[in-house]
Amino acid sequence: MNQIALYFGERAIYWSSLIITLGVLCCLSLTVALYRQRSETLRELLVFFPLAVILSLFLSRLLCWYFSVDVFDSFGEAFSDFSLGSFYLPGVILGVWLAAWIVEKLRLVQTGGLLLDCTAPGLALLIAFIRLSALFNDTCRSRIEINTPLFKSLPFAVSRTDAAGNETWVLATFFLAFLAMLLLAVFLLRFYLKRGTRKMRAPCARTGNVWRMFLLYYAAIEVVVDSLRNDSPLMHFHLIVGLNKYSSFVSLAQVFAACTALYVLVYYSRRSIQAGGYTYWHGLSWGGFVLSLVGIGYLGEYQVQRSGKYLLCYSAQIFFCILMVVIIRLVYESCAAKRKRKTQW
């Protein structure tokens, strides 16, 4: 049940919509503030931001329509009735990414990487608000019941009442995700201010690194969050229904997270090899990345569904997510130019 905040004429305005709108405004404000430090004009943002909103809305609803077979009666209903279904976050990220690419191709900005760097902290903040909006509906809850009275409140748990009136407390996945994305927004802001203009070894670009760090850390957070929630968006194919028996248990969010982490690793591995040649470290990093994916998928996701040992399985999953982040961060560091030490006399 989505709680109504107020009525505008005959139209109901929901609390979740107000929270998400506040997140969009915060994202825009932070992006403008960061971009003004690196550019003399804001005209690129006048094109980029509306385009990003339109593309994000379209792609997120398109993914929702395609992978939610039973929700919509037609394709048009997915874009005319927003009370049905939801908005898939991979579509939001892809929309922002595509908008920056289009603005760059229109030659309104020298590189889209700068736009993405300035947007990354605000986008993390927006996703935090999107998660917080679940406070006013029934989405993004966990199947894990909380029985300890001390933890029967936010940020740990939220109450749920079944049809018979029985109240249970379940893990508040949405609020934990909100806190994690809030911390990520702070980290990305600090990363932008400290290392946003960091000199990189050619041919690694000097821009786009804050965005790639957003993709990496978001992937690690989303893997755990998506595994915890009981309404994870699964890959139920709308047109190729024959694939559903093979992949209907696969999470769209986790597949997207794995692909974005892989993209970041490929980018920095190629630039690192081009800058200094191939070393055994590159092979080890790829081996460690594969090991982390196996640990996340098998010891985490697969085992928790089969055994129900939540503490053990999610501890393993979090460990391997951290391992994945550390490995890719080290590959990124290998692309950074070494600072010259001042000679002391």
Tab-separated table of N, CA, C and O in Angstrom, residues 68-127:
chain	number	residue	atom	x	y	z
A	68	SER	N	8.562	-7.793	-16.213
A	68	SER	CA	7.390	-7.993	-15.354
A	68	SER	C	6.223	-8.416	-16.243
A	68	SER	O	5.374	-7.609	-16.622
A	69	VAL	N	6.204	-9.677	-16.565
A	69	VAL	CA	5.282	-10.194	-17.573
A	69	VAL	C	3.818	-9.989	-17.186
A	69	VAL	O	2.985	-9.632	-18.016
A	70	ASP	N	3.492	-10.195	-15.923
A	70	ASP	CA	2.086	-10.229	-15.504
A	70	ASP	C	1.546	-8.886	-15.012
A	70	ASP	O	0.370	-8.802	-14.646
A	71	VAL	N	2.380	-7.853	-14.980
A	71	VAL	CA	1.945	-6.580	-14.404
A	71	VAL	C	1.160	-5.742	-15.398
A	71	VAL	O	0.138	-5.144	-15.064
A	72	PHE	N	1.607	-5.694	-16.653
A	72	PHE	CA	1.017	-4.806	-17.654
A	72	PHE	C	0.264	-5.613	-18.709
A	72	PHE	O	0.689	-6.694	-19.126
A	73	ASP	N	-0.840	-5.046	-19.166
A	73	ASP	CA	-1.601	-5.667	-20.253
A	73	ASP	C	-1.046	-5.317	-21.611
A	73	ASP	O	-1.266	-6.040	-22.588
A	74	SER	N	-0.332	-4.190	-21.696
A	74	SER	CA	0.216	-3.757	-22.976
A	74	SER	C	1.465	-2.915	-22.743
A	74	SER	O	1.749	-2.487	-21.620
A	75	PHE	N	2.198	-2.674	-23.824
A	75	PHE	CA	3.402	-1.850	-23.745
A	75	PHE	C	3.052	-0.417	-23.362
A	75	PHE	O	3.721	0.204	-22.540
A	76	GLY	N	1.970	0.104	-23.945
A	76	GLY	CA	1.582	1.481	-23.668
A	76	GLY	C	1.185	1.704	-22.230
A	76	GLY	O	1.374	2.797	-21.684
A	77	GLU	N	0.644	0.671	-21.574
A	77	GLU	CA	0.210	0.816	-20.196
A	77	GLU	C	1.388	1.068	-19.260
A	77	GLU	O	1.246	1.738	-18.233
A	78	ALA	N	2.573	0.571	-19.634
A	78	ALA	CA	3.759	0.771	-18.797
A	78	ALA	C	4.165	2.239	-18.728
A	78	ALA	O	4.812	2.665	-17.768
A	79	PHE	N	3.768	3.021	-19.737
A	79	PHE	CA	4.159	4.429	-19.793
A	79	PHE	C	2.977	5.378	-19.598
A	79	PHE	O	3.140	6.593	-19.657
A	80	SER	N	1.800	4.812	-19.361
A	80	SER	CA	0.628	5.651	-19.135
A	80	SER	C	0.056	5.497	-17.723
A	80	SER	O	-0.559	6.424	-17.199
A	81	ASP	N	0.289	4.349	-17.113
A	81	ASP	CA	-0.216	4.098	-15.768
A	81	ASP	C	0.962	3.808	-14.840
A	81	ASP	O	1.419	2.672	-14.733
A	82	PHE	N	1.455	4.853	-14.167
A	82	PHE	CA	2.645	4.704	-13.328
A	82	PHE	C	2.311	4.136	-11.944
A	82	PHE	O	3.212	3.959	-11.119
A	83	SER	N	1.043	3.857	-11.693
A	83	SER	CA	0.692	3.201	-10.435
A	83	SER	C	0.971	1.707	-10.499
A	83	SER	O	0.991	1.030	-9.473
A	84	LEU	N	1.179	1.193	-11.709
A	84	LEU	CA	1.503	-0.217	-11.893
A	84	LEU	C	3.013	-0.385	-11.991
A	84	LEU	O	3.708	0.445	-12.580
A	85	GLY	N	3.519	-1.458	-11.430
A	85	GLY	CA	4.935	-1.741	-11.544
A	85	GLY	C	5.792	-0.781	-10.748
A	85	GLY	O	5.332	-0.119	-9.814
A	86	SER	N	7.049	-0.702	-11.140
A	86	SER	CA	7.996	0.128	-10.418
A	86	SER	C	9.002	0.707	-11.410
A	86	SER	O	8.786	0.669	-12.618
A	87	PHE	N	10.098	1.262	-10.878
A	87	PHE	CA	11.160	1.816	-11.691
A	87	PHE	C	12.436	1.034	-11.390
A	87	PHE	O	12.882	0.997	-10.242
A	88	TYR	N	13.015	0.407	-12.415
A	88	TYR	CA	14.201	-0.408	-12.208
A	88	TYR	C	15.438	0.482	-12.246
A	88	TYR	O	15.702	1.175	-13.239
A	89	LEU	N	16.220	0.445	-11.176
A	89	LEU	CA	17.379	1.338	-11.044
A	89	LEU	C	18.427	1.165	-12.144
A	89	LEU	O	19.074	2.149	-12.515
A	90	PRO	N	18.662	-0.039	-12.677
A	90	PRO	CA	19.600	-0.127	-13.807
A	90	PRO	C	19.221	0.791	-14.962
A	90	PRO	O	20.098	1.354	-15.627
A	91	GLY	N	17.921	0.980	-15.186
A	91	GLY	CA	17.483	1.887	-16.240
A	91	GLY	C	17.827	3.328	-15.938
A	91	GLY	O	18.149	4.108	-16.845
A	92	VAL	N	17.776	3.724	-14.661
A	92	VAL	CA	18.146	5.084	-14.268
A	92	VAL	C	19.616	5.337	-14.549
A	92	VAL	O	20.002	6.363	-15.119
A	93	ILE	N	20.469	4.387	-14.157
A	93	ILE	CA	21.908	4.538	-14.368
A	93	ILE	C	22.237	4.558	-15.858
A	93	ILE	O	23.037	5.381	-16.326
A	94	LEU	N	21.619	3.661	-16.616
A	94	LEU	CA	21.862	3.634	-18.060
A	94	LEU	C	21.381	4.926	-18.721
A	94	LEU	O	22.011	5.418	-19.667
A	95	GLY	N	20.271	5.479	-18.235
A	95	GLY	CA	19.759	6.726	-18.809
A	95	GLY	C	20.710	7.886	-18.606
A	95	GLY	O	20.949	8.681	-19.522
A	96	VAL	N	21.289	8.005	-17.407
A	96	VAL	CA	22.265	9.063	-17.128
A	96	VAL	C	23.511	8.859	-17.978
A	96	VAL	O	24.056	9.811	-18.563
A	97	TRP	N	23.963	7.640	-18.074
A	97	TRP	CA	25.155	7.297	-18.866
A	97	TRP	C	24.950	7.651	-20.335
A	97	TRP	O	25.804	8.268	-20.976
A	98	LEU	N	23.802	7.267	-20.876
A	98	LEU	CA	23.494	7.531	-22.284
A	98	LEU	C	23.344	9.024	-22.547
A	98	LEU	O	23.773	9.531	-23.589
A	99	ALA	N	22.736	9.750	-21.613
A	99	ALA	CA	22.565	11.197	-21.780
A	99	ALA	C	23.917	11.907	-21.876
A	99	ALA	O	24.098	12.810	-22.702
A	100	ALA	N	24.877	11.505	-21.044
A	100	ALA	CA	26.217	12.102	-21.098
A	100	ALA	C	26.887	11.801	-22.433
A	100	ALA	O	27.572	12.668	-23.010
A	101	TRP	N	26.693	10.587	-22.946
A	101	TRP	CA	27.275	10.213	-24.238
A	101	TRP	C	26.672	11.054	-25.363
A	101	TRP	O	27.391	11.521	-26.264
A	102	ILE	N	25.352	11.269	-25.328
A	102	ILE	CA	24.687	12.064	-26.367
A	102	ILE	C	25.176	13.511	-26.334
A	102	ILE	O	25.456	14.115	-27.380
A	103	VAL	N	25.279	14.092	-25.144
A	103	VAL	CA	25.757	15.474	-25.014
A	103	VAL	C	27.176	15.599	-25.548
A	103	VAL	O	27.524	16.586	-26.204
A	104	GLU	N	27.995	14.597	-25.302
A	104	GLU	CA	29.369	14.614	-25.836
A	104	GLU	C	29.363	14.534	-27.357
A	104	GLU	O	30.119	15.248	-28.028
A	105	LYS	N	28.522	13.672	-27.928
A	105	LYS	CA	28.449	13.526	-29.378
A	105	LYS	C	27.889	14.782	-30.045
A	105	LYS	O	28.205	15.061	-31.203
A	106	LEU	N	27.079	15.525	-29.317
A	106	LEU	CA	26.570	16.797	-29.837
A	106	LEU	C	27.604	17.915	-29.736
A	106	LEU	O	27.333	19.054	-30.128
A	107	ARG	N	28.769	17.597	-29.179
A	107	ARG	CA	29.892	18.532	-29.021
A	107	ARG	C	29.548	19.719	-28.120
A	107	ARG	O	30.074	20.817	-28.284
A	108	LEU	N	28.642	19.464	-27.180
A	108	LEU	CA	28.327	20.501	-26.205
A	108	LEU	C	29.312	20.495	-25.048
A	108	LEU	O	29.400	21.466	-24.288
A	109	VAL	N	30.036	19.401	-24.912
A	109	VAL	CA	31.043	19.273	-23.869
A	109	VAL	C	32.208	18.472	-24.456
A	109	VAL	O	32.015	17.625	-25.332
A	110	GLN	N	33.399	18.759	-23.986
A	110	GLN	CA	34.577	18.092	-24.535
A	110	GLN	C	34.589	16.610	-24.220
A	110	GLN	O	34.963	15.781	-25.048
A	111	THR	N	34.197	16.271	-23.020
A	111	THR	CA	34.125	14.867	-22.625
A	111	THR	C	32.935	14.647	-21.701
A	111	THR	O	32.679	15.448	-20.796
A	112	GLY	N	32.201	13.568	-21.966
A	112	GLY	CA	31.067	13.248	-21.113
A	112	GLY	C	31.492	12.775	-19.735
A	112	GLY	O	30.682	12.755	-18.810
A	113	GLY	N	32.768	12.396	-19.607
A	113	GLY	CA	33.263	11.945	-18.315
A	113	GLY	C	33.153	12.999	-17.239
A	113	GLY	O	32.899	12.688	-16.068
A	114	LEU	N	33.328	14.261	-17.610
A	114	LEU	CA	33.207	15.340	-16.644
A	114	LEU	C	31.774	15.456	-16.138
A	114	LEU	O	31.539	15.632	-14.929
A	115	LEU	N	30.807	15.347	-17.031
A	115	LEU	CA	29.404	15.385	-16.621
A	115	LEU	C	29.078	14.233	-15.665
A	115	LEU	O	28.407	14.415	-14.651
A	116	LEU	N	29.574	13.053	-15.995
A	116	LEU	CA	29.300	11.888	-15.166
A	116	LEU	C	29.976	11.996	-13.802
A	116	LEU	O	29.397	11.596	-12.786
A	117	ASP	N	31.189	12.533	-13.776
A	117	ASP	CA	31.884	12.717	-12.499
A	117	ASP	C	31.105	13.649	-11.574
A	117	ASP	O	30.982	13.392	-10.368
A	118	CYS	N	30.603	14.732	-12.153
A	118	CYS	CA	29.851	15.704	-11.348
A	118	CYS	C	28.490	15.160	-10.923
A	118	CYS	O	27.932	15.595	-9.908
A	119	THR	N	27.961	14.218	-11.688
A	119	THR	CA	26.645	13.659	-11.389
A	119	THR	C	26.710	12.521	-10.383
A	119	THR	O	25.734	12.285	-9.658
A	120	ALA	N	27.837	11.819	-10.318
A	120	ALA	CA	27.941	10.592	-9.519
A	120	ALA	C	27.541	10.769	-8.051
A	120	ALA	O	26.712	9.989	-7.541
A	121	PRO	N	28.075	11.771	-7.316
A	121	PRO	CA	27.642	11.908	-5.910
A	121	PRO	C	26.148	12.191	-5.785
A	121	PRO	O	25.479	11.635	-4.899
A	122	GLY	N	25.620	13.051	-6.655
A	122	GLY	CA	24.195	13.364	-6.605
A	122	GLY	C	23.327	12.175	-6.971
A	122	GLY	O	22.242	11.984	-6.398
A	123	LEU	N	23.786	11.350	-7.915
A	123	LEU	CA	23.013	10.169	-8.295
A	123	LEU	C	22.974	9.155	-7.154
A	123	LEU	O	21.932	8.524	-6.918
A	124	ALA	N	24.086	9.007	-6.448
A	124	ALA	CA	24.086	8.139	-5.263
A	124	ALA	C	23.103	8.652	-4.216
A	124	ALA	O	22.393	7.879	-3.567
A	125	LEU	N	23.047	9.974	-4.075
A	125	LEU	CA	22.098	10.582	-3.139
A	125	LEU	C	20.662	10.346	-3.587
A	125	LEU	O	19.777	10.067	-2.771
A	126	LEU	N	20.409	10.457	-4.889
A	126	LEU	CA	19.069	10.202	-5.423
A	126	LEU	C	18.643	8.764	-5.153
A	126	LEU	O	17.501	8.517	-4.737
A	127	ILE	N	19.537	7.817	-5.386
A	127	ILE	CA	19.205	6.410	-5.145
A	127	ILE	C	18.929	6.183	-3.662
A	127	ILE	O	18.061	5.383	-3.295
